[in-house]
Backbone as a ProteinNet text record, in pm:
[ID]
protein_1_A
[PRIMARY]
MIPPASPAFDIHSRFEREWAILTVTGDLDRSTAERLKNAARTAWKTEPAGLVLDLATVSFCDSVGLSGLVYVLRGCQARDMGLALAGVAPRVERILSLTRLLSAFDRFHSVEEALKAGEDGQRYESP
[TERTIARY]
132.1	61.6	-9.2	6.2	-52.6	-191	-294.2	-424	-444.4	-535.5	-551.2	-604.8	-569.8	-607.9	-765.8	-826.4	-969.1	-995.7	-1120.7	-1141.2	-1136.6	-1103	-1099.1	-1240	-1242.2	-1374.6	-1399.5	-1523.8	-1562.4	-1711.1	-1755.6	-1893.8	-1923.7	-2017.7	-2060	-2198.6	-2231.2	-2370.5	-2430.2	-2557.8	-2636.8	-2778.4	-2855	-2993.2	-3084.6	-3195.1	-3288	-3418.8	-3527.8	-3665.4	-3679.6	-3600	-3602.6	-3539.3	-3478.4	-3404.9	-3256.4	-3178.2	-3040.7	-2998.2	-2902	-2859.8	-2704.8	-2669.2	-2527.3	-2482.9	-2392.4	-2342.5	-2211.2	-2221.6	-2107.8	-2027.6	-1899.4	-1804.5	-1699.5	-1684	-1577.1	-1628.9	-1542.3	-1581.5	-1635.8	-1745.3	-1795.2	-1754	-1645.5	-1589.3	-1534.2	-1454.7	-1405.6	-1332.6	-1268	-1189.5	-1265.1	-1400.1	-1474	-1615.6	-1662	-1795.5	-1813.5	-1711.1	-1721.2	-1747.1	-1691.4	-1713.4	-1857.3	-1918.9	-2058.7	-2139.8	-2108.7	-2184.7	-2172.2	-2056.7	-2024.2	-2109.4	-2113.2	-2180.7	-2333.9	-2388.1	-2520.4	-2557	-2475.5	-2490.3	-2494.9	-2407.2	-2400.1	-2535	-2582.1	-2704.6	-2824.2	-2835.6	-2940.6	-2952.3	-2840.6	-2840.7	-2928.2	-2933.8	-3007.6	-3160.2	-3196	-3337.6	-3408.9	-3357.6	-3414.1	-3547	-3632.6	-3745.8	-3703.1	-3589.7	-3538.1	-3397.2	-3340.5	-3205.7	-3204.2	-3130	-3111	-2955.2	-2932.4	-2787.2	-2774.9	-2705.4	-2679.3	-2554.4	-2583.7	-2478.9	-2440.5	-2473.8	-2451.4	-2305.9	-2209.9	-2066.8	-2005	-2082.5	-2029.4	-2036.7	-1919.9	-1922.3	-1896.8	-1852.5	-1819.5	-1866.9	-1925.5	-1965.7	-1941.3	-1853.8	-1824.2	-1916.7	-1898.6	-1989.6	-1985.9	-1869.4	-1862.7	-1938.1	-1921.6	-1991.2	-2147.6	-2181.8	-2320.3	-2372.6	-2291	-2332.2	-2348.4	-2257.5	-2278.6	-2412.2	-2462.2	-2589.9	-2696	-2684.4	-2787.2	-2789.4	-2674	-2665.1	-2738.5	-2723	-2798.9	-2944.9	-2983.8	-3128.9	-3190.7	-3121.5	-3173.6	-3178.5	-3080.2	-3078.9	-3192.5	-3226.6	-3334.5	-3469.7	-3480.4	-3602.9	-3615.4	-3514.6	-3525.4	-3571.3	-3534.2	-3570.2	-3696.8	-3765.5	-3890.5	-3870.8	-3767.3	-3742.2	-3717.7	-3747.4	-3732.7	-3586.2	-3554.9	-3432.2	-3444.2	-3380.2	-3384	-3241.2	-3223	-3099.7	-3121	-3036.5	-3053.1	-2934.4	-2965.9	-2863.4	-2779.7	-2841.7	-2765	-2714.9	-2584.2	-2515.3	-2559.3	-2559.5	-2599	-2517.9	-2389.2	-2307.3	-2346.2	-2377.5	-2418.5	-2560.5	-2648.8	-2783	-2776.8	-2686	-2669.9	-2629.1	-2535.4	-2506.1	-2618.3	-2703.9	-2821.7	-2916.9	-2929.4	-3024.4	-2973.7	-2845.2	-2793.5	-2807.8	-2799.4	-2818.1	-2957.9	-3048.9	-3195.2	-3230.1	-3149	-3181.9	-3229.4	-3243	-3287.9	-3424.6	-3508.4	-3656.7	-3653.6	-3553.2	-3552.3	-3534.2	-3479.1	-3447.3	-3538.2	-3582.4	-3646.1	-3541.7	-3550	-3448.3	-3513.1	-3429.8	-3475.5	-3356.6	-3392.1	-3292.7	-3210.2	-3271.6	-3195	-3239.4	-3158.7	-3187.6	-3314.1	-3334.7	-3459.7	-3584.2	-3579.2	-3693.7	-3716.9	-3604.7	-3621.7	-3688.2	-3647.5	-3703.2	-3847	-3883.7	-4027.5	-4106.2	-4056.5	-4124	-4146	-4041.7	-4051.3	-4160.2	-4176.7	-4291.1	-4430.1	-4432	-4555.4	-4571	-4473	-4489.6	-4489.4	-4420.8	-4415.9	-4289	-4305.9	-4194.4	-4155.9	-4036.3	-3988.7	-4038	-4073.4	-4126.2	-4029.9	-3978	-3895	-3968.3	-3908.5	-3973.3	-4005.5
-2753.1	-2821.2	-2945	-3058.4	-3183.8	-3185.6	-3220	-3232.8	-3348.6	-3346.3	-3455.7	-3581.8	-3693.9	-3819	-3835.2	-3878.6	-3908.1	-4023.6	-4032.9	-4141.9	-4278.2	-4384.1	-4508.3	-4549.8	-4605.6	-4642.6	-4794.2	-4815	-4958	-4973	-5090.2	-5126.3	-5252.3	-5250.2	-5367.9	-5397.7	-5523.3	-5561.4	-5642.3	-5624.5	-5713.5	-5726.5	-5813.6	-5826.7	-5814.7	-5750.5	-5724.7	-5701.2	-5776.4	-5762.6	-5775.2	-5873.7	-5900.8	-5791.6	-5693.5	-5586.5	-5611.9	-5574.1	-5576.4	-5432.2	-5421.5	-5299.7	-5285.4	-5186.3	-5158	-5031.2	-5052.7	-4940.5	-4892.4	-4779.3	-4713.8	-4618.8	-4635.3	-4546.1	-4488.6	-4353	-4284.4	-4203.8	-4158.9	-4080.8	-4169.1	-4130.4	-4196.1	-4119.1	-4179.2	-4100	-4190.3	-4135.8	-4210	-4340.4	-4337.8	-4454.2	-4555.9	-4527	-4610.9	-4655.3	-4581.9	-4603.8	-4743.9	-4802.3	-4941.8	-5041.5	-5017.1	-5107	-5098.3	-4980.4	-4968.2	-5049.1	-5037.4	-5114.7	-5255.7	-5306.3	-5449.6	-5500.7	-5420.2	-5453.1	-5463.4	-5370	-5370.8	-5500.9	-5539.3	-5653.2	-5776.8	-5783.9	-5899.6	-5900.2	-5788.3	-5789.6	-5830.4	-5784.3	-5815.2	-5971.1	-6033.6	-6181	-6253	-6185.1	-6249.7	-6225	-6146	-6109.2	-6050.9	-5948.2	-5889.4	-5810.3	-5771.7	-5692.3	-5549.6	-5506.7	-5379.3	-5356.5	-5244.2	-5213.6	-5077.8	-5080	-4952.1	-4923.8	-4802.6	-4754.3	-4659.3	-4707.3	-4625.6	-4541.5	-4410.7	-4313.9	-4217.7	-4255.8	-4167.1	-4124.1	-4212.1	-4175.4	-4142.7	-4115.3	-4061.2	-3909.3	-3847.3	-3697	-3639.6	-3706.5	-3651.3	-3741.5	-3684.2	-3766.9	-3681.9	-3728.2	-3662.1	-3707.3	-3665.6	-3702.1	-3848	-3908.4	-4059	-4136.8	-4082.2	-4145.1	-4128.5	-4014.8	-3983.2	-4089.6	-4111.6	-4206.1	-4352.3	-4379.8	-4502.6	-4515.2	-4407	-4405.4	-4416.7	-4355.3	-4373.6	-4510.3	-4576.4	-4711.5	-4795	-4787.6	-4861.5	-4834	-4710.3	-4677.3	-4743.4	-4735.5	-4800.3	-4956.8	-5010	-5154.7	-5201.2	-5121	-5162.8	-5139	-5034.6	-5019.9	-5131.1	-5173.2	-5284.2	-5416.5	-5425.9	-5545.5	-5533.2	-5421.2	-5387.8	-5399.1	-5349.3	-5346.4	-5203.3	-5183.5	-5047.4	-5014.2	-4888	-4839.3	-4719.7	-4719.8	-4611.1	-4563.6	-4432.7	-4375	-4329.3	-4378	-4345.9	-4257.1	-4160.7	-4076.3	-3994.5	-3944.4	-3866.9	-3735.3	-3717.7	-3594.7	-3473.8	-3358.7	-3240.8	-3217.7	-3241.6	-3221.4	-3317.5	-3442.1	-3538.6	-3499	-3463.2	-3414.7	-3298.6	-3210.4	-3091.4	-3131.2	-3224.4	-3265.4	-3331.6	-3406	-3468.6	-3357.2	-3256.5	-3145.9	-3068.2	-3031.5	-2954	-3026.1	-3159.3	-3230.4	-3274.9	-3232.2	-3251.8	-3403.9	-3471.5	-3612.7	-3645.8	-3541.5	-3562.4	-3627.1	-3584.3	-3644.4	-3789.4	-3831.1	-3972	-4071.8	-4028.1	-4121.8	-4104.2	-4219.1	-4212.9	-4193.4	-4091.6	-4062.7	-4061.5	-4123.6	-4137.2	-4094.7	-4048.3	-4011.3	-4128.3	-4248.1	-4365.2	-4491.4	-4591.5	-4719.1	-4773.5	-4760.4	-4807	-4735.8	-4611	-4542.8	-4596	-4622.4	-4674.2	-4809.9	-4898.3	-5030.6	-5023.5	-4944	-4922.3	-4870.7	-4764.8	-4716	-4823.5	-4905.1	-5019.5	-5108.2	-5132.1	-5221.7	-5156.3	-5030.3	-4947.7	-4895.6	-4908.2	-4853.3	-4706.2	-4638.1	-4497.4	-4439.3	-4318	-4241.6	-4141.4	-4102.2	-3991.2	-3856.2	-3775.3	-3647.3	-3542.6	-3452.5	-3351	-3249.8	-3201.5	-3112.6	-2982.7
-1420	-1320.6	-1368.2	-1299.4	-1332.1	-1276.3	-1364.4	-1316.5	-1218.8	-1128.3	-1035.1	-1115.9	-1067.6	-1139	-1115.5	-1226.5	-1218.5	-1136	-1075	-994.8	-1072.7	-1005.9	-1071	-1115.5	-1242.2	-1291.7	-1261.3	-1223.5	-1193.6	-1210.5	-1236.9	-1247	-1169.4	-1083.6	-1001.2	-1035.3	-1058.2	-1087.1	-983.5	-969.5	-875.5	-922.7	-867.4	-909.8	-785.9	-798.7	-700.1	-758.4	-708.2	-755.2	-912.9	-958.2	-1106.1	-1188.6	-1131	-1198.8	-1187.4	-1294.6	-1289.9	-1244.3	-1156.3	-1104.4	-1138.1	-1207.5	-1238.3	-1165.3	-1071.8	-992	-1057.1	-1114	-1183.9	-1097.9	-1096	-1014.2	-1097.2	-1082.4	-1154.9	-1274.7	-1362.3	-1478.7	-1586.4	-1646.2	-1768.7	-1889.6	-1960	-2063.7	-2173.7	-2265.8	-2373.8	-2331	-2223.1	-2185.3	-2109.7	-2077.5	-1987.2	-2052.9	-2148	-2203.3	-2254.7	-2316.6	-2366	-2258.1	-2138	-2025.2	-1979.5	-1986.6	-1957.1	-2049.6	-2181	-2281.9	-2255.4	-2231.9	-2206.4	-2082.9	-1973.8	-1854.1	-1880.5	-1966.7	-2006.8	-2082.4	-2185.1	-2260.8	-2182	-2083.2	-1982.9	-1909.7	-1863	-1783	-1873.4	-1995.9	-2086.4	-2102.1	-2102.4	-2123.7	-2019.6	-1905.1	-1780.1	-1798.4	-1895.9	-1925.9	-1798.1	-1739.6	-1619.8	-1666.2	-1567.3	-1597.3	-1645.9	-1589.3	-1623.5	-1576.5	-1604.1	-1564.2	-1490.7	-1377.7	-1307.2	-1319.7	-1362.3	-1363.4	-1244.6	-1141.7	-1026.1	-1051.9	-1083.4	-1120.7	-1001	-886.3	-768.5	-746.1	-794.9	-774.3	-908.6	-1011.4	-1141.6	-1132.5	-1140.6	-1128.3	-1260.7	-1365.1	-1494.9	-1606.5	-1712.8	-1828.3	-1955.7	-2048.8	-2168.4	-2273.1	-2397.6	-2509.4	-2537.3	-2519.8	-2548.4	-2433.8	-2311.8	-2204.7	-2221.4	-2271.9	-2304.4	-2409.8	-2515.8	-2616.9	-2558.5	-2454.7	-2384.8	-2317.1	-2249.5	-2193.3	-2293.7	-2412.3	-2512.4	-2572.9	-2574.5	-2626.5	-2530.9	-2405.1	-2300.1	-2315.3	-2327.6	-2342.9	-2464.9	-2579.9	-2700.7	-2688.6	-2623.9	-2606.3	-2510.9	-2407.3	-2320.7	-2395.2	-2477.6	-2552	-2654.5	-2719.4	-2809.4	-2753.7	-2622.5	-2547.4	-2470.5	-2483.5	-2415.9	-2267.2	-2219	-2070.1	-2021.6	-1896.9	-1832.2	-1812.5	-1806.1	-1773.3	-1682.3	-1567.1	-1474.3	-1439	-1428.1	-1381.3	-1233.5	-1139.4	-1002.8	-952.3	-874.2	-816.2	-904.6	-1009.3	-1111	-1048.4	-1059.4	-1004.3	-1088.7	-1036.7	-1106	-1230	-1222.9	-1341.9	-1461.3	-1427.2	-1528.3	-1579.1	-1486.7	-1528.3	-1618.9	-1599.1	-1678.1	-1825.5	-1848.8	-1980.2	-2050.5	-1975.9	-2027.8	-2065.5	-1984.3	-2014.9	-2141.3	-2144.9	-2255.6	-2390.7	-2386.3	-2507.6	-2535.7	-2454.2	-2466.1	-2449.9	-2382.4	-2351.2	-2212.4	-2130.8	-1996.3	-1988.5	-2071.8	-2067.5	-2126.7	-2187.2	-2246.3	-2137.6	-2015.5	-1911.6	-1789.5	-1737.6	-1607.7	-1499.6	-1420.9	-1319.6	-1180.8	-1084.3	-946.9	-852.6	-733.1	-638.6	-586.1	-584.9	-535.8	-612.9	-592.3	-650.9	-593.1	-462.9	-392.9	-451.9	-486	-549.2	-686.4	-758.1	-888.6	-891.3	-799.6	-791.8	-755.4	-656.8	-620.3	-731.9	-808.6	-919.2	-1029.8	-1042	-1146.9	-1116.6	-993.1	-953.8	-983.5	-955.5	-970.9	-1105.9	-1201.6	-1337.3	-1347	-1253.8	-1244.8	-1316.2	-1371.9	-1423.4	-1325.7	-1329.1	-1243.6	-1294.3	-1201.9	-1241.3	-1173.5	-1253.8	-1204.8	-1115	-1007.2	-918.2	-989.6
[MASK]
+++++++++++++++++++++++++++++++++++++++++++++++++++++++++++++++++++++++++++++++++++++++++++++++++++++++++++++++++++++++++++++++

């Protein structure tokens, strides 16, 4: 049996309220993590106040994808800028939890919530 094709991977960037927003679509894995890193490097060049990764349509993340997220986190920390994850799917949240990285990221239900919290300097609090 042939497994179903994984969703096409894509990253769109936009800027709002001085924040760079990267909307990621598809699986974040060995074949796509470098594209996430490149998109973050491009966003950092614009010197935004922070970076929001919209992961609402990312349904899978492997260890290499996870290392891409950690790369972005460390890059934002080195530049003293905020990083927020928005719309994290349960499956992706689980891998962050299993690897004990969940608390390293500010997480929000939506990009809008992340932007508002960035203005207010708030961190996401798990229910």
